[in-house]
PDB file of C-alpha atoms and ligand atoms in Angstrom:
ATOM      1  CA  UNK A   1     129.194  34.247 -33.314  1.00  0.00           C
ATOM      2  CA  UNK A   2     126.853  31.700 -31.925  1.00  0.00           C
ATOM      3  CA  UNK A   3     124.263  29.474 -33.749  1.00  0.00           C
ATOM      4  CA  UNK A   4     121.495  30.759 -35.862  1.00  0.00           C
ATOM      5  CA  UNK A   5     123.304  33.893 -36.750  1.00  0.00           C
ATOM      6  CA  UNK A   6     123.385  35.157 -40.257  1.00  0.00           C
ATOM      7  CA  UNK A   7     126.239  36.396 -42.505  1.00  0.00           C
ATOM      8  CA  UNK A   8     125.598  38.871 -45.231  1.00  0.00           C
ATOM      9  CA  UNK A   9     127.653  38.362 -48.262  1.00  0.00           C
ATOM     10  CA  UNK A  10     128.295  41.014 -50.878  1.00  0.00           C
ATOM     11  CA  UNK A  11     129.654  39.712 -54.321  1.00  0.00           C
ATOM     12  CA  UNK A  12     129.489  40.203 -58.021  1.00  0.00           C
ATOM     13  CA  UNK A  13     126.236  39.967 -60.282  1.00  0.00           C
ATOM     14  CA  UNK A  14     128.908  38.472 -62.631  1.00  0.00           C
ATOM     15  CA  UNK A  15     131.187  35.579 -62.242  1.00  0.00           C
ATOM     16  CA  UNK A  16     134.434  37.126 -63.479  1.00  0.00           C
ATOM     17  CA  UNK A  17     136.903  35.434 -65.920  1.00  0.00           C
ATOM     18  CA  UNK A  18     138.487  33.019 -63.600  1.00  0.00           C
ATOM     19  CA  UNK A  19     136.896  30.008 -62.050  1.00  0.00           C
ATOM     20  CA  UNK A  20     138.396  30.786 -58.590  1.00  0.00           C
ATOM     21  CA  UNK A  21     135.782  33.360 -57.853  1.00  0.00           C
ATOM     22  CA  UNK A  22     132.978  30.956 -58.177  1.00  0.00           C
ATOM     23  CA  UNK A  23     134.946  28.220 -56.331  1.00  0.00           C
ATOM     24  CA  UNK A  24     135.436  30.745 -53.468  1.00  0.00           C
ATOM     25  CA  UNK A  25     131.774  31.534 -53.463  1.00  0.00           C
ATOM     26  CA  UNK A  26     130.915  27.827 -53.278  1.00  0.00           C
ATOM     27  CA  UNK A  27     133.497  27.280 -50.535  1.00  0.00           C
ATOM     28  CA  UNK A  28     132.313  30.257 -48.540  1.00  0.00           C
ATOM     29  CA  UNK A  29     128.573  29.045 -48.772  1.00  0.00           C
ATOM     30  CA  UNK A  30     129.395  25.545 -47.606  1.00  0.00           C
ATOM     31  CA  UNK A  31     131.808  26.752 -44.861  1.00  0.00           C
ATOM     32  CA  UNK A  32     128.951  29.071 -43.550  1.00  0.00           C
ATOM     33  CA  UNK A  33     126.295  26.278 -43.725  1.00  0.00           C
ATOM     34  CA  UNK A  34     128.517  23.760 -41.948  1.00  0.00           C
ATOM     35  CA  UNK A  35     128.958  26.291 -39.257  1.00  0.00           C
ATOM     36  CA  UNK A  36     125.274  26.766 -38.884  1.00  0.00           C
ATOM     37  CA  UNK A  37     125.267  30.467 -40.295  1.00  0.00           C
ATOM     38  CA  UNK A  38     122.336  31.604 -42.308  1.00  0.00           C
ATOM     39  CA  UNK A  39     123.235  33.545 -45.545  1.00  0.00           C
ATOM     40  CA  UNK A  40     121.678  36.961 -46.508  1.00  0.00           C
ATOM     41  CA  UNK A  41     122.534  38.275 -49.973  1.00  0.00           C
ATOM     42  CA  UNK A  42     121.117  40.233 -52.803  1.00  0.00           C
ATOM     43  CA  UNK A  43     118.649  37.715 -53.976  1.00  0.00           C
ATOM     44  CA  UNK A  44     119.714  37.246 -57.545  1.00  0.00           C
ATOM     45  CA  UNK A  45     120.407  33.940 -59.325  1.00  0.00           C
ATOM     46  CA  UNK A  46     123.079  35.219 -61.607  1.00  0.00           C
ATOM     47  CA  UNK A  47     126.944  35.693 -61.243  1.00  0.00           C
ATOM     48  CA  UNK A  48     128.679  34.984 -58.036  1.00  0.00           C
ATOM     49  CA  UNK A  49     125.398  35.697 -56.154  1.00  0.00           C
ATOM     50  CA  UNK A  50     123.639  32.921 -57.749  1.00  0.00           C
ATOM     51  CA  UNK A  51     126.552  30.501 -57.349  1.00  0.00           C
ATOM     52  CA  UNK A  52     126.741  31.458 -53.628  1.00  0.00           C
ATOM     53  CA  UNK A  53     123.034  30.883 -53.033  1.00  0.00           C
ATOM     54  CA  UNK A  54     122.836  27.645 -55.073  1.00  0.00           C
ATOM     55  CA  UNK A  55     125.801  26.185 -53.152  1.00  0.00           C
ATOM     56  CA  UNK A  56     124.263  27.196 -49.694  1.00  0.00           C
ATOM     57  CA  UNK A  57     120.840  25.784 -50.620  1.00  0.00           C
ATOM     58  CA  UNK A  58     122.477  22.547 -51.886  1.00  0.00           C
ATOM     59  CA  UNK A  59     124.243  22.322 -48.628  1.00  0.00           C
ATOM     60  CA  UNK A  60     120.845  22.496 -46.744  1.00  0.00           C
ATOM     61  CA  UNK A  61     121.506  26.057 -45.369  1.00  0.00           C
ATOM     62  CA  UNK A  62     119.120  29.022 -44.817  1.00  0.00           C
ATOM     63  CA  UNK A  63     119.377  31.610 -47.515  1.00  0.00           C
ATOM     64  CA  UNK A  64     117.556  34.852 -47.404  1.00  0.00           C
ATOM     65  CA  UNK A  65     117.636  37.198 -50.441  1.00  0.00           C
ATOM     66  CA  UNK A  66     116.767  40.902 -50.607  1.00  0.00           C
ATOM     67  CA  UNK A  67     116.056  42.409 -54.085  1.00  0.00           C
ATOM     68  CA  UNK A  68     114.451  45.602 -55.221  1.00  0.00           C
ATOM     69  CA  UNK A  69     111.373  45.189 -57.517  1.00  0.00           C
ATOM     70  CA  UNK A  70     113.251  47.031 -60.197  1.00  0.00           C
ATOM     71  CA  UNK A  71     116.168  44.467 -60.301  1.00  0.00           C
ATOM     72  CA  UNK A  72     114.063  41.321 -59.871  1.00  0.00           C
ATOM     73  CA  UNK A  73     114.077  40.747 -63.462  1.00  0.00           C
ATOM     74  CA  UNK A  74     117.651  41.910 -64.385  1.00  0.00           C
ATOM     75  CA  UNK A  75     119.327  39.927 -61.543  1.00  0.00           C
ATOM     76  CA  UNK A  76     116.841  37.017 -62.060  1.00  0.00           C
ATOM     77  CA  UNK A  77     115.329  36.831 -58.513  1.00  0.00           C
ATOM     78  CA  UNK A  78     116.184  33.434 -57.185  1.00  0.00           C
ATOM     79  CA  UNK A  79     113.107  31.218 -56.705  1.00  0.00           C
ATOM     80  CA  UNK A  80     114.718  28.353 -54.791  1.00  0.00           C
ATOM     81  CA  UNK A  81     115.842  30.127 -51.614  1.00  0.00           C
ATOM     82  CA  UNK A  82     114.430  29.917 -48.141  1.00  0.00           C
ATOM     83  CA  UNK A  83     113.019  33.454 -48.195  1.00  0.00           C
ATOM     84  CA  UNK A  84     113.052  36.214 -50.716  1.00  0.00           C
ATOM     85  CA  UNK A  85     112.211  39.864 -49.695  1.00  0.00           C
ATOM     86  CA  UNK A  86     111.193  42.120 -52.438  1.00  0.00           C
ATOM     87  CA  UNK A  87     111.692  45.754 -51.484  1.00  0.00           C
ATOM     88  CA  UNK A  88     111.089  48.967 -53.346  1.00  0.00           C
ATOM     89  CA  UNK A  89     114.507  50.754 -53.336  1.00  0.00           C
ATOM     90  CA  UNK A  90     118.248  49.990 -53.210  1.00  0.00           C
ATOM     91  CA  UNK A  91     118.484  51.869 -49.941  1.00  0.00           C
ATOM     92  CA  UNK A  92     115.784  49.550 -48.436  1.00  0.00           C
ATOM     93  CA  UNK A  93     117.682  46.578 -49.715  1.00  0.00           C
ATOM     94  CA  UNK A  94     120.881  47.410 -48.020  1.00  0.00           C
ATOM     95  CA  UNK A  95     119.216  48.499 -44.939  1.00  0.00           C
ATOM     96  CA  UNK A  96     117.273  45.148 -44.650  1.00  0.00           C
ATOM     97  CA  UNK A  97     120.309  43.068 -45.609  1.00  0.00           C
ATOM     98  CA  UNK A  98     122.269  44.737 -42.762  1.00  0.00           C
ATOM     99  CA  UNK A  99     119.375  44.299 -40.242  1.00  0.00           C
ATOM    100  CA  UNK A 100     119.001  40.733 -40.978  1.00  0.00           C
ATOM    101  CA  UNK A 101     122.809  40.054 -40.547  1.00  0.00           C
ATOM    102  CA  UNK A 102     125.336  39.724 -37.832  1.00  0.00           C
ATOM    103  CA  UNK A 103     128.400  40.277 -39.946  1.00  0.00           C
ATOM    104  CA  UNK A 104     129.451  41.139 -43.564  1.00  0.00           C
ATOM    105  CA  UNK A 105     131.619  39.379 -45.903  1.00  0.00           C
ATOM    106  CA  UNK A 106     132.833  40.923 -49.299  1.00  0.00           C
ATOM    107  CA  UNK A 107     133.931  38.713 -52.145  1.00  0.00           C
ATOM    108  CA  UNK A 108     135.267  39.980 -55.541  1.00  0.00           C
ATOM    109  CA  UNK A 109     132.595  41.888 -57.449  1.00  0.00           C
ATOM    110  CA  UNK A 110     132.098  45.119 -59.330  1.00  0.00           C
ATOM    111  CA  UNK A 111     130.850  48.534 -58.359  1.00  0.00           C
ATOM    112  CA  UNK A 112     127.676  47.440 -56.708  1.00  0.00           C
ATOM    113  CA  UNK A 113     129.816  45.280 -54.377  1.00  0.00           C
ATOM    114  CA  UNK A 114     132.174  48.053 -53.690  1.00  0.00           C
ATOM    115  CA  UNK A 115     129.262  50.366 -52.895  1.00  0.00           C
ATOM    116  CA  UNK A 116     127.776  47.742 -50.270  1.00  0.00           C
ATOM    117  CA  UNK A 117     131.241  47.200 -48.652  1.00  0.00           C
ATOM    118  CA  UNK A 118     131.920  50.945 -48.470  1.00  0.00           C
ATOM    119  CA  UNK A 119     128.521  51.429 -46.912  1.00  0.00           C
ATOM    120  CA  UNK A 120     128.776  48.927 -44.081  1.00  0.00           C
ATOM    121  CA  UNK A 121     132.301  50.173 -43.450  1.00  0.00           C
ATOM    122  CA  UNK A 122     131.358  53.771 -43.200  1.00  0.00           C
ATOM    123  CA  UNK A 123     128.323  52.880 -40.939  1.00  0.00           C
ATOM    124  CA  UNK A 124     130.802  51.234 -38.648  1.00  0.00           C
ATOM    125  CA  UNK A 125     133.090  54.035 -38.804  1.00  0.00           C
ATOM    126  CA  UNK A 126     130.131  56.312 -37.626  1.00  0.00           C
ATOM    127  CA  UNK A 127     129.276  53.866 -34.834  1.00  0.00           C
ATOM    128  CA  UNK A 128     125.893  52.971 -36.404  1.00  0.00           C
ATOM    129  CA  UNK A 129     126.773  49.248 -35.963  1.00  0.00           C
ATOM    130  CA  UNK A 130     129.456  47.065 -34.456  1.00  0.00           C
ATOM    131  CA  UNK A 131     129.249  43.901 -36.619  1.00  0.00           C
ATOM    132  CA  UNK A 132     132.332  42.327 -38.129  1.00  0.00           C
ATOM    133  CA  UNK A 133     133.381  43.086 -41.641  1.00  0.00           C
ATOM    134  CA  UNK A 134     135.563  40.874 -43.718  1.00  0.00           C
ATOM    135  CA  UNK A 135     137.103  41.421 -47.162  1.00  0.00           C
ATOM    136  CA  UNK A 136     138.192  38.416 -49.114  1.00  0.00           C
ATOM    137  CA  UNK A 137     141.250  39.482 -50.956  1.00  0.00           C
ATOM    138  CA  UNK A 138     141.281  36.466 -53.309  1.00  0.00           C
ATOM    139  CA  UNK A 139     144.353  36.250 -55.475  1.00  0.00           C
ATOM    140  CA  UNK A 140     145.178  39.942 -54.682  1.00  0.00           C
ATOM    141  CA  UNK A 141     141.763  41.077 -56.149  1.00  0.00           C
ATOM    142  CA  UNK A 142     141.512  44.155 -53.700  1.00  0.00           C
ATOM    143  CA  UNK A 143     145.187  44.914 -53.560  1.00  0.00           C
ATOM    144  CA  UNK A 144     144.805  48.256 -55.199  1.00  0.00           C
ATOM    145  CA  UNK A 145     141.795  49.176 -52.984  1.00  0.00           C
ATOM    146  CA  UNK A 146     143.883  48.485 -49.921  1.00  0.00           C
ATOM    147  CA  UNK A 147     146.707  50.538 -51.405  1.00  0.00           C
ATOM    148  CA  UNK A 148     144.197  53.363 -51.834  1.00  0.00           C
ATOM    149  CA  UNK A 149     143.192  53.043 -48.130  1.00  0.00           C
ATOM    150  CA  UNK A 150     146.823  53.130 -47.166  1.00  0.00           C
ATOM    151  CA  UNK A 151     147.210  56.328 -49.179  1.00  0.00           C
ATOM    152  CA  UNK A 152     144.146  57.810 -47.496  1.00  0.00           C
ATOM    153  CA  UNK A 153     145.828  56.970 -44.069  1.00  0.00           C
ATOM    154  CA  UNK A 154     149.344  58.197 -45.073  1.00  0.00           C
ATOM    155  CA  UNK A 155     147.901  61.503 -46.426  1.00  0.00           C
ATOM    156  CA  UNK A 156     145.808  62.124 -43.316  1.00  0.00           C
ATOM    157  CA  UNK A 157     142.307  61.365 -44.555  1.00  0.00           C
ATOM    158  CA  UNK A 158     141.755  58.180 -42.618  1.00  0.00           C
ATOM    159  CA  UNK A 159     142.521  57.170 -39.112  1.00  0.00           C
ATOM    160  CA  UNK A 160     144.423  54.070 -38.081  1.00  0.00           C
ATOM    161  CA  UNK A 161     141.335  53.128 -36.200  1.00  0.00           C
ATOM    162  CA  UNK A 162     139.132  53.299 -39.284  1.00  0.00           C
ATOM    163  CA  UNK A 163     141.605  51.217 -41.239  1.00  0.00           C
ATOM    164  CA  UNK A 164     141.188  48.471 -38.596  1.00  0.00           C
ATOM    165  CA  UNK A 165     137.370  48.308 -38.747  1.00  0.00           C
ATOM    166  CA  UNK A 166     137.556  45.473 -41.251  1.00  0.00           C
ATOM    167  CA  UNK A 167     139.695  42.352 -41.616  1.00  0.00           C
ATOM    168  CA  UNK A 168     141.393  41.318 -44.827  1.00  0.00           C
ATOM    169  CA  UNK A 169     141.923  37.539 -45.516  1.00  0.00           C
ATOM    170  CA  UNK A 170     143.399  35.774 -48.581  1.00  0.00           C
ATOM    171  CA  UNK A 171     141.365  32.537 -48.288  1.00  0.00           C
ATOM    172  CA  UNK A 172     137.934  31.338 -47.444  1.00  0.00           C
ATOM    173  CA  UNK A 173     139.235  29.179 -44.629  1.00  0.00           C
ATOM    174  CA  UNK A 174     141.071  32.105 -43.124  1.00  0.00           C
ATOM    175  CA  UNK A 175     138.047  34.277 -43.462  1.00  0.00           C
ATOM    176  CA  UNK A 176     135.761  31.778 -41.687  1.00  0.00           C
ATOM    177  CA  UNK A 177     138.269  31.326 -38.956  1.00  0.00           C
ATOM    178  CA  UNK A 178     138.504  35.131 -38.384  1.00  0.00           C
ATOM    179  CA  UNK A 179     134.667  35.428 -38.275  1.00  0.00           C
ATOM    180  CA  UNK A 180     134.447  32.623 -35.751  1.00  0.00           C
ATOM    181  CA  UNK A 181     136.698  34.810 -33.422  1.00  0.00           C
ATOM    182  CA  UNK A 182     134.186  37.501 -33.248  1.00  0.00           C
TER     183      UNK A 182
HETATM  184  P1  AMP B   1     128.109  44.332 -58.804  1.00  0.00           P
HETATM  185  O1  AMP B   1     129.261  44.193 -57.879  1.00  0.00           O
HETATM  186  O2  AMP B   1     128.148  45.691 -59.574  1.00  0.00           O
HETATM  187  O3  AMP B   1     127.992  43.126 -59.824  1.00  0.00           O
HETATM  188  O4  AMP B   1     126.843  44.536 -58.040  1.00  0.00           O
HETATM  189  C1  AMP B   1     126.642  43.602 -57.051  1.00  0.00           C
HETATM  190  C2  AMP B   1     125.174  43.753 -56.308  1.00  0.00           C
HETATM  191  O5  AMP B   1     125.110  44.990 -55.706  1.00  0.00           O
HETATM  192  C3  AMP B   1     124.144  43.738 -57.423  1.00  0.00           C
HETATM  193  O6  AMP B   1     123.101  42.990 -56.848  1.00  0.00           O
HETATM  194  C4  AMP B   1     123.647  45.063 -57.523  1.00  0.00           C
HETATM  195  O7  AMP B   1     122.358  45.271 -57.860  1.00  0.00           O
HETATM  196  C5  AMP B   1     123.948  45.643 -56.142  1.00  0.00           C
HETATM  197  N1  AMP B   1     124.019  47.123 -56.063  1.00  0.00           N
HETATM  198  C6  AMP B   1     124.576  47.991 -56.963  1.00  0.00           C
HETATM  199  N2  AMP B   1     124.491  49.295 -56.506  1.00  0.00           N
HETATM  200  C7  AMP B   1     123.763  49.239 -55.459  1.00  0.00           C
HETATM  201  C8  AMP B   1     123.181  50.136 -54.478  1.00  0.00           C
HETATM  202  N3  AMP B   1     123.562  51.480 -54.689  1.00  0.00           N
HETATM  203  N4  AMP B   1     122.498  49.738 -53.487  1.00  0.00           N
HETATM  204  C9  AMP B   1     122.370  48.399 -53.239  1.00  0.00           C
HETATM  205  N5  AMP B   1     122.687  47.556 -54.055  1.00  0.00           N
HETATM  206  C10 AMP B   1     123.465  47.909 -55.103  1.00  0.00           C
END
């Protein structure tokens, strides 16, 4: 990717029980900013989302948040970012996040994070976009999801081509390096 491109990051609205998750969110934010990538994310100030945005802002980066009106209170819409888009629905949120970005990164998170990751993956499977997708399998967090994908493939529900639509990395450094190759 070249300068002025933006990476969309999906991650938990909670921080998890281990500090490694927040550390990875901070490392990713700084790594993106130092490589001149803007950040697009869900616009909240809590959990890993907040940690990520705070670290990117502190590093002097561009941070664009997209939050639905209905969640602006629950996820405490961030008031210190470059730009906050307040949209009406969850669907609009994901569509705008995708439109504003040149690639997608998924950190550990919960159901919402899974939903977002699955959507950009299935959109790519359908040829609706061709942007890189990376999964950060920090400390084996997504091992069981990957095992499920292996099972889908082994039992004939997923093609090998679909399985290769995203990259899996175990560290933020590796992830940033793999993104730079795209
Ligand atoms: P979670 O991983 O559950 O902490 O959620 C991460 C983010 O995904 C939060 O900002 C959620 O509001 C968001 N989210 C959850 N479900 C959806 C959905 N269907 N469409 C868009 N965003 C969602």
